[in-house]
Short mmCIF file of C-alpha atoms in Angstrom, two decimals:
data_model
loop_
_atom_site.label_atom_id
_atom_site.label_comp_id
_atom_site.label_asym_id
_atom_site.label_seq_id
_atom_site.Cartn_x
_atom_site.Cartn_y
_atom_site.Cartn_z
CA MET A 269 0.06 -0.06 0.02
CA THR A 270 1.14 3.40 -0.66
CA THR A 271 0.19 6.79 0.37
CA ALA A 272 0.99 9.48 -2.74
CA THR A 273 -1.27 12.29 -1.80
CA THR A 274 1.18 14.98 -0.60
CA THR A 275 -0.19 17.81 1.94
CA GLN A 276 0.63 20.63 -0.39
CA GLU A 277 -1.04 18.82 -3.48
CA SER A 278 -4.16 18.27 -2.46
CA VAL A 279 -7.29 20.35 -3.74
CA ILE A 280 -10.06 18.04 -2.34
CA ASN A 281 -10.88 17.04 0.68
CA LYS A 282 -12.97 13.72 1.83
CA GLU A 283 -16.00 16.35 2.41
CA GLN A 284 -16.63 17.96 -0.47
CA LEU A 285 -16.02 14.00 -2.71
CA LEU A 286 -18.37 12.49 -0.47
CA ARG A 287 -20.64 16.14 -1.17
CA HIS A 288 -20.08 15.76 -4.88
CA TRP A 289 -21.14 12.02 -4.79
CA LEU A 290 -24.40 12.62 -3.21
CA GLY A 291 -25.30 15.13 -5.48
CA HIS A 292 -25.06 12.93 -8.04
CA ARG A 293 -27.11 10.28 -6.01
CA HIS A 294 -29.56 13.01 -5.52
CA LEU A 295 -30.25 13.58 -9.13
CA THR A 296 -30.07 9.84 -10.18
CA ARG A 297 -32.57 9.48 -7.35
CA LYS A 298 -34.57 12.18 -9.63
CA THR A 299 -34.31 10.45 -12.96
CA ILE A 300 -35.59 7.44 -11.64
CA GLU A 301 -38.94 8.92 -10.60
CA ALA A 302 -39.18 10.51 -13.93
CA PHE A 303 -39.91 7.18 -16.11
CA PRO A 304 -42.97 6.19 -16.08
CA GLU A 305 -43.50 2.97 -13.93
CA LYS A 306 -44.12 0.75 -17.42
CA GLU A 307 -40.67 2.12 -19.21
CA LEU A 308 -38.70 2.40 -16.47
CA PHE A 309 -38.36 -1.96 -16.94
CA GLU A 310 -39.14 -2.31 -20.11
CA PHE A 311 -38.04 0.87 -22.35
CA SER A 312 -34.82 1.18 -24.07
CA VAL A 313 -32.68 2.89 -27.17
CA GLY A 314 -30.16 0.68 -29.40
CA GLY A 315 -30.85 -2.83 -27.80
CA MET A 316 -29.74 -1.62 -24.37
CA ARG A 317 -30.91 -2.73 -20.94
CA PRO A 318 -33.78 -0.83 -19.29
CA PHE A 319 -33.26 2.28 -17.00
CA ALA A 320 -34.29 -0.02 -13.83
CA LYS A 321 -31.54 -2.38 -15.08
CA LEU A 322 -29.02 0.07 -15.51
CA VAL A 323 -29.71 1.33 -11.91
CA VAL A 324 -29.55 -2.49 -10.93
CA GLU A 325 -26.06 -1.92 -11.32
CA LEU A 326 -25.32 1.38 -9.78
CA LEU A 327 -26.59 -0.55 -6.71
CA ALA A 328 -24.56 -3.34 -6.95
CA ILE A 329 -21.44 -1.03 -6.60
CA GLY A 330 -21.45 2.19 -4.34
CA GLY A 331 -23.15 0.65 -1.01
CA PRO A 332 -21.40 -3.20 -1.58
CA ALA A 333 -18.31 -1.94 -2.94
CA LEU A 334 -17.58 0.76 -0.09
CA LYS A 335 -18.66 -1.57 2.52
CA ASN A 336 -15.99 -4.08 1.17
CA ILE A 337 -13.30 -1.27 0.94
CA VAL A 338 -13.65 -0.62 4.32
CA SER A 339 -13.51 -4.42 5.68
CA ARG A 340 -10.73 -5.41 3.01
CA ASN A 341 -13.23 -7.77 2.01
CA THR A 342 -12.83 -8.96 -1.93
CA ASN A 343 -16.25 -10.27 -2.54
CA SER A 344 -16.94 -10.95 -6.42
CA TYR A 345 -19.52 -7.96 -8.16
CA ASN A 346 -23.03 -9.35 -8.09
CA GLU A 347 -26.39 -7.49 -8.76
CA GLU A 348 -27.57 -10.88 -9.06
CA GLY A 349 -29.48 -10.75 -5.32
CA ILE A 350 -31.01 -6.96 -6.34
CA ILE A 351 -34.65 -7.74 -6.69
CA VAL A 352 -36.62 -4.94 -7.66
CA ASN A 353 -40.13 -5.07 -9.26
CA THR A 354 -41.26 -1.45 -8.98
CA LYS A 355 -40.23 1.85 -8.99
CA LYS A 356 -41.28 2.68 -5.45
CA GLU A 357 -38.61 -0.79 -4.24
CA LEU A 358 -36.23 1.01 -7.08
CA LEU A 359 -36.15 4.06 -4.72
CA GLU A 360 -36.37 2.81 -1.51
CA LYS A 361 -33.46 1.00 -2.45
CA TRP A 362 -31.50 3.34 -4.40
CA ASP A 363 -32.34 5.25 -0.42
CA GLU A 364 -30.99 2.64 1.54
CA GLU A 365 -27.63 1.68 -0.51
CA THR A 366 -27.45 5.66 -0.09
CA ALA A 367 -27.01 5.66 3.21
CA THR A 368 -24.80 2.81 3.36
CA ILE A 369 -22.13 4.86 1.46
CA HIS A 370 -22.69 7.53 3.31
CA GLY A 371 -21.95 5.59 6.70
CA TYR A 372 -19.44 3.28 5.25
CA PHE A 373 -17.42 6.59 3.28
CA ASN A 374 -17.08 8.14 7.00
CA GLN A 375 -15.17 5.25 8.01
CA ILE A 376 -12.26 5.52 5.42
CA PRO A 377 -9.76 7.20 7.16
CA GLU A 378 -8.80 10.02 4.76
CA GLU A 379 -4.58 8.58 4.59
CA GLY A 380 -6.53 5.72 2.58
CA PHE A 381 -8.08 7.02 -0.27
CA SER A 382 -4.67 6.61 -1.52
CA GLU A 383 -4.00 2.92 -0.85
CA THR A 384 -4.69 0.39 -3.31
CA PHE A 385 -7.41 -1.96 -3.02
CA LYS A 386 -8.10 -4.95 -5.25
CA LEU A 387 -12.30 -4.41 -5.79
CA PHE A 388 -14.29 -7.68 -6.45
CA GLY A 389 -11.02 -9.40 -6.09
CA GLN A 390 -10.61 -8.13 -9.51
CA TYR A 391 -10.53 -4.22 -9.92
CA GLU A 392 -6.65 -2.92 -8.06
CA PHE A 393 -6.77 0.84 -7.91
CA PRO A 394 -5.57 3.42 -5.55
CA ILE A 395 -8.95 3.61 -3.32
CA TYR A 396 -9.76 7.66 -4.44
CA GLU A 397 -10.00 6.16 -8.14
CA ASN A 398 -12.50 3.00 -7.72
CA ILE A 399 -14.38 5.92 -6.01
CA LEU A 400 -14.47 8.70 -8.65
CA TYR A 401 -14.76 5.73 -11.16
CA PHE A 402 -18.29 4.59 -9.36
CA ILE A 403 -19.55 8.44 -9.14
CA ASP A 404 -18.72 8.77 -13.22
CA ASN A 405 -20.26 5.21 -13.84
CA GLU A 406 -23.16 7.03 -12.20
CA ILE A 407 -23.19 9.78 -13.97
CA HIS A 408 -22.56 7.76 -17.38
CA HIS A 409 -25.70 5.53 -17.01
CA ARG A 410 -27.82 8.35 -15.92
CA ALA A 411 -27.37 10.19 -18.62
CA GLN A 412 -28.43 7.39 -21.38
CA GLY A 413 -31.05 7.21 -19.26
CA TYR A 414 -31.68 11.30 -19.89
CA VAL A 415 -31.89 9.77 -23.76
CA TYR A 416 -34.25 7.45 -22.82
CA LEU A 417 -36.75 10.07 -21.00
CA ARG A 418 -36.09 12.43 -24.47
CA ALA A 419 -36.60 9.16 -26.61
CA LEU A 420 -40.26 9.13 -24.44
CA GLY A 421 -40.96 12.31 -24.71
CA ILE A 422 -40.19 13.13 -21.09
CA GLN A 423 -38.31 16.32 -19.84
CA PRO A 424 -35.36 15.19 -17.39
CA PRO A 425 -34.18 17.21 -14.29
CA PHE A 426 -32.54 19.78 -14.55
CA PHE A 427 -28.35 17.96 -14.68
CA TRP A 428 -27.14 21.20 -12.54
CA GLU A 429 -30.18 20.13 -9.56
CA ARG A 430 -27.80 17.94 -6.83
CA GLN A 431 -28.93 19.52 -3.52
CA ALA A 432 -29.91 16.45 -1.77
CA MET B 137 -12.60 34.02 -1.24
CA THR B 138 -12.36 31.16 1.16
CA THR B 139 -9.97 28.52 1.33
CA ALA B 140 -11.86 25.65 2.94
CA THR B 141 -9.43 22.43 2.08
CA THR B 142 -7.82 21.28 4.88
CA THR B 143 -4.02 19.50 4.92
CA GLN B 144 -5.67 17.06 7.04
CA GLU B 145 -8.86 15.99 5.13
CA SER B 146 -7.47 15.84 1.86
CA VAL B 147 -8.02 12.75 -0.49
CA ILE B 148 -7.40 14.32 -4.39
CA ASN B 149 -4.49 16.18 -5.25
CA LYS B 150 -4.01 18.53 -8.30
CA GLU B 151 -1.87 15.87 -10.34
CA GLN B 152 -4.62 13.05 -9.82
CA LEU B 153 -7.37 15.24 -10.78
CA LEU B 154 -5.40 16.26 -13.79
CA ARG B 155 -5.06 12.78 -15.06
CA HIS B 156 -8.20 12.15 -13.86
CA TRP B 157 -9.99 14.56 -16.71
CA LEU B 158 -7.24 14.34 -19.51
CA GLY B 159 -8.41 10.27 -19.17
CA HIS B 160 -12.06 11.84 -19.41
CA ARG B 161 -10.92 13.53 -22.69
CA HIS B 162 -9.02 10.67 -24.30
CA LEU B 163 -11.98 8.56 -24.22
CA THR B 164 -14.30 11.26 -25.42
CA ARG B 165 -12.03 11.68 -28.51
CA LYS B 166 -12.49 7.80 -29.74
CA THR B 167 -16.38 8.56 -28.73
CA ILE B 168 -15.48 11.12 -32.06
CA GLU B 169 -13.27 9.02 -33.75
CA ALA B 170 -16.72 5.90 -33.18
CA PHE B 171 -18.72 8.13 -35.44
CA PRO B 172 -19.42 7.97 -39.47
CA GLU B 173 -18.68 11.28 -40.54
CA LYS B 174 -22.32 11.99 -41.32
CA GLU B 175 -24.07 10.53 -38.43
CA LEU B 176 -21.71 12.75 -36.11
CA PHE B 177 -23.14 15.96 -37.23
CA GLU B 178 -26.36 14.78 -37.88
CA PHE B 179 -28.03 11.47 -35.71
CA SER B 180 -29.42 12.17 -32.75
CA VAL B 181 -32.14 10.38 -30.68
CA GLY B 182 -35.52 11.96 -29.03
CA GLY B 183 -34.97 15.61 -30.20
CA MET B 184 -31.42 16.15 -29.04
CA ARG B 185 -28.79 17.57 -30.65
CA PRO B 186 -25.83 15.42 -32.37
CA PHE B 187 -23.08 14.85 -31.19
CA ALA B 188 -20.52 16.84 -32.62
CA LYS B 189 -23.32 19.78 -31.14
CA LEU B 190 -23.06 18.21 -27.66
CA VAL B 191 -18.74 18.02 -27.77
CA VAL B 192 -18.98 22.08 -29.24
CA GLU B 193 -20.53 22.86 -25.91
CA LEU B 194 -17.88 20.82 -24.33
CA LEU B 195 -15.33 22.47 -26.18
CA ALA B 196 -16.80 25.89 -25.52
CA ILE B 197 -16.23 24.87 -21.91
CA GLY B 198 -12.78 23.26 -20.67
CA GLY B 199 -9.86 25.15 -22.50
CA PRO B 200 -11.81 28.65 -22.68
CA ALA B 201 -12.63 28.44 -18.71
CA LEU B 202 -9.17 27.07 -17.45
CA LYS B 203 -7.55 30.53 -19.34
CA ASN B 204 -11.04 32.56 -17.86
CA ILE B 205 -10.09 31.07 -14.18
CA VAL B 206 -6.51 31.50 -14.35
CA SER B 207 -6.88 35.20 -15.99
CA ARG B 208 -10.21 36.14 -13.63
CA ASN B 209 -11.89 36.43 -16.48
CA THR B 210 -15.63 36.97 -17.06
CA ASN B 211 -16.34 36.37 -20.82
CA SER B 212 -19.48 35.00 -21.10
CA TYR B 213 -19.97 31.22 -22.07
CA ASN B 214 -20.12 31.43 -26.23
CA GLU B 215 -20.14 28.64 -28.77
CA GLU B 216 -20.70 30.66 -31.19
CA GLY B 217 -16.97 30.87 -32.24
CA ILE B 218 -16.98 27.06 -32.47
CA ILE B 219 -16.56 26.27 -36.49
CA VAL B 220 -16.23 22.89 -37.38
CA ASN B 221 -17.41 20.84 -39.92
CA THR B 222 -15.54 18.04 -40.37
CA LYS B 223 -14.53 15.06 -37.85
CA LYS B 224 -11.25 15.81 -38.60
CA GLU B 225 -11.69 19.48 -37.52
CA LEU B 226 -13.31 18.18 -34.44
CA LEU B 227 -10.61 16.16 -33.50
CA GLU B 228 -8.18 18.83 -34.33
CA LYS B 229 -10.16 21.37 -32.00
CA TRP B 230 -10.53 18.56 -29.72
CA ASP B 231 -6.63 18.04 -29.12
CA GLU B 232 -5.75 21.71 -28.92
CA GLU B 233 -7.86 22.10 -26.01
CA THR B 234 -6.74 19.33 -24.12
CA ALA B 235 -3.34 21.16 -24.58
CA THR B 236 -5.07 24.69 -23.29
CA ILE B 237 -6.44 22.99 -20.20
CA HIS B 238 -3.05 21.12 -19.96
CA GLY B 239 -1.55 23.82 -19.79
CA TYR B 240 -3.46 26.18 -17.95
CA PHE B 241 -4.93 23.94 -15.28
CA ASN B 242 -0.99 23.66 -14.36
CA GLN B 243 -1.26 27.60 -13.35
CA ILE B 244 -3.75 26.89 -10.99
CA PRO B 245 -1.76 27.06 -7.64
CA GLU B 246 -3.22 23.96 -5.22
CA GLU B 247 -4.56 26.61 -2.59
CA GLY B 248 -6.75 28.11 -6.06
CA PHE B 249 -8.88 25.04 -5.95
CA SER B 250 -10.83 26.20 -2.85
CA GLU B 251 -11.74 29.67 -4.12
CA THR B 252 -14.33 30.99 -5.60
CA PHE B 253 -14.74 32.40 -8.96
CA LYS B 254 -17.82 33.58 -11.09
CA LEU B 255 -17.31 31.43 -14.17
CA PHE B 256 -18.08 32.95 -16.95
CA GLY B 257 -19.56 35.81 -15.34
CA GLN B 258 -22.33 33.58 -14.09
CA TYR B 259 -21.47 30.36 -12.01
CA GLU B 260 -20.06 31.52 -8.90
CA PHE B 261 -18.41 28.10 -7.22
CA PRO B 262 -15.38 27.18 -5.92
CA ILE B 263 -13.54 25.90 -8.38
CA TYR B 264 -12.47 22.76 -7.90
CA GLU B 265 -16.54 22.59 -7.69
CA ASN B 266 -16.64 24.04 -11.06
CA ILE B 267 -13.45 21.71 -12.35
CA LEU B 268 -15.94 18.70 -11.14
CA TYR B 269 -18.70 20.19 -13.22
CA PHE B 270 -17.01 20.54 -16.41
CA ILE B 271 -15.75 16.99 -16.17
CA ASP B 272 -19.27 15.50 -15.31
CA ASN B 273 -21.00 17.36 -17.96
CA GLU B 274 -18.42 15.59 -20.07
CA ILE B 275 -19.20 12.21 -18.66
CA HIS B 276 -22.73 12.81 -19.25
CA HIS B 277 -22.73 14.09 -23.46
CA ARG B 278 -20.48 11.36 -23.81
CA ALA B 279 -22.74 9.05 -22.36
CA GLN B 280 -25.21 10.20 -24.98
CA GLY B 281 -23.25 9.96 -27.26
CA TYR B 282 -22.66 6.72 -26.56
CA VAL B 283 -26.50 5.66 -26.85
CA TYR B 284 -26.69 7.09 -30.29
CA LEU B 285 -23.66 4.90 -31.30
CA ARG B 286 -25.71 2.08 -30.04
CA ALA B 287 -29.08 3.36 -31.99
CA LEU B 288 -26.44 3.19 -34.85
CA GLY B 289 -25.62 -0.65 -34.12
CA ILE B 290 -21.66 0.56 -33.56
CA GLN B 291 -19.59 -0.49 -30.55
CA PRO B 292 -18.75 2.27 -28.31
CA PRO B 293 -15.17 2.47 -26.73
CA PHE B 294 -14.98 0.28 -23.73
CA PHE B 295 -15.58 2.94 -20.72
CA TRP B 296 -13.01 2.00 -18.83
CA GLU B 297 -10.45 2.51 -21.49
CA ARG B 298 -8.68 6.06 -20.08
CA GLN B 299 -5.35 5.94 -21.11
CA ALA B 300 -4.11 9.23 -23.24
#
């Protein structure tokens, strides 16, 4: 394990990174809410997964990944156990995982963010890089949901609305 | 101007943030390359802008925004002056702005990232938040390009390919 972050060069602190992520989770929640029930689970473009399925991927990453990082558990990635059949269930699971993320994120010590960890027994990167990847992946799939909404004639939430 | 980042809590340093952004710019470049010439400028889904037009937005933000941040210039946002008619021109302009970003980013002192600045005379946030927004916005629009590519039957680049 290496600690590459030096005092002098740091530009984003732990609380700022958490707030950034939670802001994105708030926007993703609003995006889920914007979908009609049926289209959330069935509609897609270009043979891609419906938005609910993309959100299940996000649910299988965020909370489980942070829990694994804190406990140094190398459990495999697994979305099979996440069963959601309605928008209400998906939103409840989303809120549950947001709370999980919040709790475990706070347990990572500042110096831990530059340590490397083999996430899901497979992705060996500094922890801060893995966390940026989780956020990027959420932005990426949510943006695909925006296209689905546009294709359905529905106005997506404003991209800059991040207030939790 | 306030300096909120404390030594103790910092988790991402300046060089890491730049590398993160340049990795994303590399992936966006590959996404532009994946489009056929005509569809890059004409194809879209759900009445949205074609991918070239989304990329012009990114070009009007990244380089110009960093230049304004460094010079504390509150010029308005402006994409009117960016004229690109071919994929080749778009890629050349992309590379030019990547170099501009690289140069100006390095001129921001570490302590400058937590200072607030009214970007484009309009968006007053800490500079690190504005920079995260530029990256998020790039991921967001690139992901929409991924849907266009899928709708065209074209495999997008792998999301995790960020090597510059």
